[in-house]
Coordinates of C-alpha atoms in Angstrom, one line a residue:
M1 CA 0.4 0.2 -0.2
V2 CA 2.6 2.3 1.0
S3 CA 4.8 1.7 -2.5
S4 CA 1.6 2.1 -4.3
R5 CA 1.2 5.9 -2.4
R6 CA 4.5 6.4 -3.4
S7 CA 4.3 5.7 -7.0
M8 CA 1.0 8.0 -7.3
L9 CA 3.0 11.2 -5.9
R10 CA 5.9 10.2 -7.8
A11 CA 3.3 10.0 -10.9
A12 CA 1.7 13.4 -9.7
A13 CA 4.9 15.5 -9.3
A14 CA 6.2 14.6 -12.8
A15 CA 2.9 15.3 -14.4
A16 CA 3.1 18.6 -13.0
V17 CA 6.3 19.5 -14.4
L18 CA 5.1 18.1 -18.2
P19 CA 4.4 21.0 -20.3
L20 CA 0.1 21.8 -20.9
P21 CA -1.5 20.7 -23.9
A22 CA -1.4 22.9 -27.0
F23 CA -5.1 23.8 -25.8
A24 CA -4.6 25.0 -23.0
Q25 CA -1.6 27.2 -23.6
Q26 CA -3.4 29.0 -26.1
Q27 CA -6.2 30.2 -24.0
P28 CA -6.4 34.2 -24.2
L29 CA -6.1 35.7 -20.9
Q30 CA -9.4 37.1 -20.4
L31 CA -9.4 40.7 -19.5
R32 CA -12.9 42.0 -17.9
I33 CA -12.9 45.9 -17.7
S34 CA -16.4 47.1 -15.7
T35 CA -17.4 50.5 -15.5
V36 CA -20.2 52.4 -14.3
A37 CA -20.3 54.6 -17.3
P38 CA -23.6 54.0 -19.7
E39 CA -23.2 52.7 -23.2
A40 CA -23.5 56.2 -25.0
E41 CA -21.0 57.8 -22.3
P42 CA -17.6 58.6 -23.8
T43 CA -15.9 56.3 -21.7
T44 CA -17.3 53.9 -22.5
R45 CA -16.3 54.6 -26.1
A46 CA -12.8 54.6 -24.9
L47 CA -12.4 51.6 -23.1
R48 CA -13.8 50.0 -26.3
S49 CA -11.1 51.4 -28.0
F50 CA -8.4 50.2 -25.0
A51 CA -10.0 46.6 -25.3
Q52 CA -9.3 46.6 -29.4
K53 CA -5.9 47.9 -29.2
V54 CA -4.6 45.4 -25.9
E55 CA -6.1 42.7 -28.6
A56 CA -4.6 44.0 -31.6
A57 CA -1.0 44.4 -29.8
L58 CA -1.4 40.5 -28.1
P59 CA -3.5 38.7 -30.6
G60 CA -4.9 35.4 -29.1
R61 CA -3.2 35.8 -26.2
V62 CA -5.4 38.8 -24.3
K63 CA -9.4 38.4 -24.7
A64 CA -10.4 41.9 -23.4
D65 CA -14.4 42.7 -23.0
V66 CA -16.5 46.0 -21.6
F67 CA -19.2 45.5 -19.0
P68 CA -21.0 48.8 -19.0
G69 CA -23.3 50.2 -16.7
G70 CA -22.9 49.0 -14.0
S71 CA -23.5 45.5 -15.4
L72 CA -21.0 43.5 -13.9
F73 CA -20.6 45.1 -11.1
R74 CA -21.9 47.9 -9.2
Q75 CA -20.1 51.2 -8.3
G76 CA -18.5 50.6 -5.2
T77 CA -17.6 46.7 -5.5
E78 CA -15.1 46.8 -8.3
I79 CA -11.7 46.9 -6.5
T80 CA -12.5 44.9 -4.1
A81 CA -13.3 42.0 -7.1
I82 CA -10.6 42.9 -8.7
Q83 CA -8.5 41.8 -5.3
R84 CA -10.5 38.9 -5.4
G85 CA -9.2 37.9 -8.6
Q86 CA -13.0 37.9 -10.4
L87 CA -12.6 41.2 -12.1
E88 CA -9.4 42.5 -14.1
S89 CA -9.6 46.1 -14.8
A90 CA -11.8 49.1 -13.6
T91 CA -12.5 53.0 -13.2
P92 CA -12.7 54.0 -9.6
L93 CA -12.9 57.2 -8.7
F94 CA -10.6 58.7 -6.3
F95 CA -12.9 59.0 -3.6
E96 CA -12.6 55.0 -3.6
F97 CA -8.9 54.9 -3.1
D98 CA -9.7 56.4 0.6
Q99 CA -10.5 54.3 2.5
Q100 CA -7.6 52.7 2.2
L101 CA -5.3 55.3 1.2
P102 CA -6.7 58.4 3.0
Q103 CA -3.2 60.4 2.7
W104 CA -3.9 61.2 -0.5
G105 CA -7.6 62.1 -0.3
A106 CA -6.2 66.2 -1.9
L107 CA -6.3 64.5 -5.1
G108 CA -10.3 63.9 -4.5
A109 CA -10.9 67.6 -3.4
P110 CA -12.8 70.3 -4.8
F111 CA -11.3 73.0 -7.3
A112 CA -8.1 70.8 -6.5
F113 CA -7.7 70.9 -10.3
R114 CA -7.9 74.3 -12.6
D115 CA -9.0 72.3 -15.4
G116 CA -8.2 69.3 -17.8
P117 CA -4.3 70.2 -18.9
H118 CA -4.2 70.7 -15.2
L119 CA -5.8 67.2 -14.0
L120 CA -3.4 65.5 -16.7
A121 CA 0.6 67.2 -15.9
T122 CA -0.2 66.2 -12.7
M123 CA -1.2 63.2 -12.9
R124 CA 1.2 61.7 -15.4
G125 CA 3.7 63.3 -13.2
E126 CA 5.7 63.1 -10.1
I127 CA 2.6 63.2 -7.7
G128 CA 0.9 61.0 -9.7
Q129 CA 3.6 58.6 -10.1
A130 CA 3.7 58.4 -6.6
F131 CA -0.1 57.6 -5.8
Y132 CA -0.3 55.4 -8.6
A133 CA 2.9 53.4 -6.5
A134 CA 0.9 53.8 -3.5
A135 CA -2.1 52.0 -4.5
Q136 CA 0.0 49.2 -6.2
Q137 CA 2.0 48.6 -3.4
T138 CA -1.7 48.7 -0.9
M139 CA -4.1 47.9 -2.7
Q140 CA -2.6 45.6 -5.2
L141 CA -4.1 47.5 -8.4
V142 CA -1.8 48.8 -11.6
A143 CA -2.7 51.9 -12.6
L144 CA -2.4 52.5 -16.4
D145 CA -3.5 56.1 -16.8
I146 CA -5.9 58.8 -16.1
G147 CA -9.3 59.4 -17.7
Y148 CA -10.8 62.0 -17.6
I149 CA -14.8 62.3 -17.8
G150 CA -15.3 66.3 -17.5
T151 CA -15.8 69.3 -15.1
R152 CA -18.6 68.4 -12.8
H153 CA -21.5 71.2 -12.2
V154 CA -24.7 70.9 -10.7
N155 CA -27.9 70.6 -12.1
L156 CA -31.6 71.2 -11.1
R157 CA -35.0 70.8 -11.8
T158 CA -36.3 74.0 -10.8
P159 CA -33.5 76.8 -12.0
V160 CA -32.7 78.9 -8.8
T161 CA -31.3 82.5 -9.2
G162 CA -28.8 82.7 -6.2
R163 CA -25.1 82.2 -6.5
T164 CA -23.9 81.2 -3.5
P165 CA -24.7 77.4 -1.8
D166 CA -27.3 79.0 0.3
A167 CA -29.5 79.2 -3.1
L168 CA -29.0 75.8 -2.9
Q169 CA -30.2 74.9 0.9
G170 CA -32.7 72.4 1.3
L171 CA -32.2 70.8 -2.3
K172 CA -31.1 66.8 -2.3
L173 CA -28.5 65.7 -4.7
R174 CA -27.5 62.0 -6.0
V175 CA -23.7 61.6 -5.3
Q176 CA -21.8 58.7 -5.4
P177 CA -22.5 55.9 -2.5
G178 CA -19.5 54.7 -0.1
G179 CA -17.2 57.8 -0.5
R180 CA -17.4 60.4 2.8
A181 CA -15.7 63.2 0.5
A182 CA -18.7 63.1 -1.9
V183 CA -21.4 63.1 1.1
A184 CA -19.1 66.4 2.5
I185 CA -18.6 68.0 -1.1
G186 CA -22.5 67.5 -1.7
R187 CA -23.2 69.5 1.7
G188 CA -20.5 72.2 0.7
L189 CA -22.4 72.8 -2.3
G190 CA -24.8 73.8 0.0
L191 CA -27.4 70.5 -0.5
T192 CA -28.8 67.3 1.3
P193 CA -26.6 64.5 -0.2
V194 CA -28.8 61.2 -1.2
P195 CA -25.9 58.4 -1.9
M196 CA -27.1 56.6 -4.9
P197 CA -25.6 54.4 -7.4
V198 CA -25.1 56.1 -11.3
T199 CA -27.8 53.6 -12.6
E200 CA -30.5 55.1 -10.9
V201 CA -30.4 58.5 -11.2
Y202 CA -32.8 59.1 -13.8
V203 CA -35.5 57.7 -12.5
A204 CA -35.0 59.8 -9.2
L205 CA -34.8 62.7 -11.0
R206 CA -37.8 62.3 -12.3
S207 CA -39.8 61.1 -9.7
G208 CA -38.7 63.6 -7.5
L209 CA -36.6 61.9 -5.2
I210 CA -34.0 63.9 -5.9
D211 CA -33.7 67.8 -7.4
A212 CA -30.0 67.4 -8.4
T213 CA -27.2 65.5 -9.9
E214 CA -23.7 67.2 -10.3
S215 CA -22.0 65.4 -13.1
P216 CA -20.2 66.8 -16.5
L217 CA -21.7 68.1 -19.6
P218 CA -21.1 64.7 -21.5
V219 CA -22.1 62.7 -18.6
T220 CA -24.8 64.8 -17.7
E221 CA -26.3 64.6 -21.8
A222 CA -24.9 60.1 -21.9
T223 CA -27.3 59.7 -18.7
R224 CA -30.1 61.4 -20.3
V225 CA -30.7 63.8 -16.7
S226 CA -30.6 67.0 -19.7
E227 CA -34.1 65.4 -20.4
L228 CA -35.0 66.0 -16.6
I229 CA -33.4 69.4 -15.6
Q230 CA -33.4 73.1 -16.2
Q231 CA -30.6 74.3 -14.9
V232 CA -26.7 73.8 -15.1
V233 CA -25.1 76.0 -12.3
L234 CA -21.6 76.5 -13.4
T235 CA -19.8 75.1 -10.2
G236 CA -16.8 73.6 -11.9
H237 CA -16.3 72.3 -8.6
L238 CA -14.4 68.7 -9.6
V239 CA -12.3 68.2 -12.8
Q240 CA -13.2 64.4 -13.0
P241 CA -10.7 62.1 -13.7
F242 CA -11.1 58.0 -13.1
V243 CA -7.7 55.8 -12.8
L244 CA -7.6 53.3 -15.0
V245 CA -7.0 49.9 -13.0
V246 CA -6.3 46.3 -13.9
G247 CA -4.9 44.0 -11.0
E248 CA -1.4 42.8 -10.2
Q249 CA -2.3 39.0 -10.6
F250 CA -3.4 40.7 -14.6
M251 CA -0.4 42.2 -15.4
G252 CA 1.8 39.4 -13.7
R253 CA 0.6 37.1 -16.4
L254 CA 2.1 38.9 -19.2
D255 CA 5.9 39.0 -20.0
E256 CA 7.3 42.5 -20.2
A257 CA 6.5 43.0 -23.5
G258 CA 2.9 42.6 -23.1
R259 CA 2.9 44.5 -19.8
T260 CA 4.2 47.6 -22.4
A261 CA 1.8 46.8 -24.7
V262 CA -1.6 47.0 -22.6
R263 CA 0.3 50.6 -20.7
Q264 CA 0.8 51.9 -24.6
A265 CA -2.9 51.0 -25.2
A266 CA -3.9 52.9 -22.3
R267 CA -2.5 55.7 -22.9
A268 CA -3.6 56.0 -26.1
A269 CA -7.4 55.1 -25.5
M270 CA -7.5 57.7 -22.7
D271 CA -5.8 60.7 -25.2
E272 CA -8.9 60.1 -28.0
L273 CA -11.1 60.2 -24.3
Y274 CA -9.6 63.8 -23.7
A275 CA -10.1 64.6 -26.7
E276 CA -13.8 63.6 -26.8
T277 CA -14.8 64.9 -23.4
S278 CA -13.2 68.2 -23.6
G279 CA -15.0 68.7 -27.1
A280 CA -18.5 67.5 -25.6
E281 CA -18.1 70.2 -23.0
R282 CA -17.5 73.3 -25.6
S283 CA -20.3 72.1 -27.6
L284 CA -22.8 70.7 -25.5
V285 CA -23.4 74.8 -23.8
G286 CA -25.0 75.7 -27.1
T287 CA -26.7 72.3 -27.5
F288 CA -28.2 72.5 -24.0
E289 CA -29.0 76.0 -24.9
G290 CA -30.8 75.2 -27.6
R291 CA -33.2 73.0 -25.6
G292 CA -34.2 75.9 -23.0
I293 CA -31.7 74.4 -20.4
R294 CA -30.3 77.9 -18.7
F295 CA -27.0 78.4 -17.3
L296 CA -26.1 80.3 -14.1
T297 CA -22.2 81.3 -13.2
P298 CA -22.1 81.2 -9.6
D299 CA -19.2 82.8 -7.1
R300 CA -17.0 79.9 -7.2
D301 CA -15.0 81.1 -4.6
A302 CA -17.9 80.8 -2.1
F303 CA -18.7 77.3 -3.3
R304 CA -14.8 76.5 -2.8
T305 CA -14.9 78.4 0.6
S306 CA -18.3 76.3 1.6
C307 CA -16.8 72.8 0.2
M308 CA -13.3 73.0 2.2
R309 CA -14.7 74.3 4.9
Q310 CA -17.1 71.1 5.1
M311 CA -14.2 68.9 4.5
E312 CA -12.5 70.5 7.2
Q313 CA -15.6 69.9 9.8
E314 CA -15.9 66.0 9.2
G315 CA -11.9 65.2 9.6
L316 CA -11.3 64.6 6.0
T317 CA -8.6 67.2 5.7
A318 CA -6.8 65.7 8.7
R319 CA -6.0 62.9 7.2
W320 CA -4.5 64.3 3.8
Q321 CA -0.6 64.3 3.3
A322 CA 0.8 67.2 4.3
G323 CA 1.3 69.5 1.8
L324 CA -0.6 68.3 -0.9
L325 CA -3.1 70.1 -2.0
D326 CA -0.5 72.7 -2.3
R327 CA 2.0 70.4 -4.6
I328 CA -0.9 70.0 -6.3
G329 CA -1.6 73.7 -7.1
G330 CA 1.7 74.3 -7.9
V331 CA 1.6 71.8 -10.9
R332 CA 2.5 73.8 -14.3
T333 CA 1.5 73.2 -18.0
S334 CA 2.7 73.8 -20.8

């Protein structure tokens, strides 16, 4: 019996070092890319472009698929899914990193970035590289690049005339679920935050469950929120990006050339996204005005002061890396 068992163990050990069958070797790596962005949003088009570029650069080695609209994982669950090996790639916002990297919270602070070029210069420079290194070490997430969604403004079902946060008091605002910073910013804007997945926003706004949303103009259009609002208050409180990430497990299964190809595909796709988003932001002002949607330019200094006061009152700024917000502000653009 002992001899038989030893023979079986030797056979198993020998089998473990034998080459895999040809059909097993040829199975491509799965690259599932999850996003809460709807199909019609520029983000989804950019992610499909990324998937196509990866497959073209690594033919037969990677099979990439995009799952928009939170159809695979809901917002707030994607990072955990990547860490558990249930997902390969996602597009988390800065606030989704806060729980594990609170020292980097200033990246998601209101009015931290002046505009899109400032965002790109920061996140593709030294500050961004240090943040990405921390995310990989702490969260096992490999950041490929930054994606520009647009600059967030407040969208209202019913117009207001005041130009400070006091004018928005009592109105209910949808905010992203799972982030204290998002709630604090909502309060700083003068509104009452209501955490809610992006997939529920349209029905909630139409029914009156909420009175306001805050989003970049291209997202306002893609999610059909533009059908339900009468006014956009141009707060510009967040120059909003996502971080295109993949799990360490996925990148670890590629050789150096494969990892380089994935990064190059990401950069090209995110450059496409920036061009489309910034162009749409310019053109949609006229489109919205043609539909009767009014634009109000507020006192942005009043909104900035109110938002930062709220962040401080809720203890969020105390966790930030000392001087990081000033360093972000000091980044120059060409």
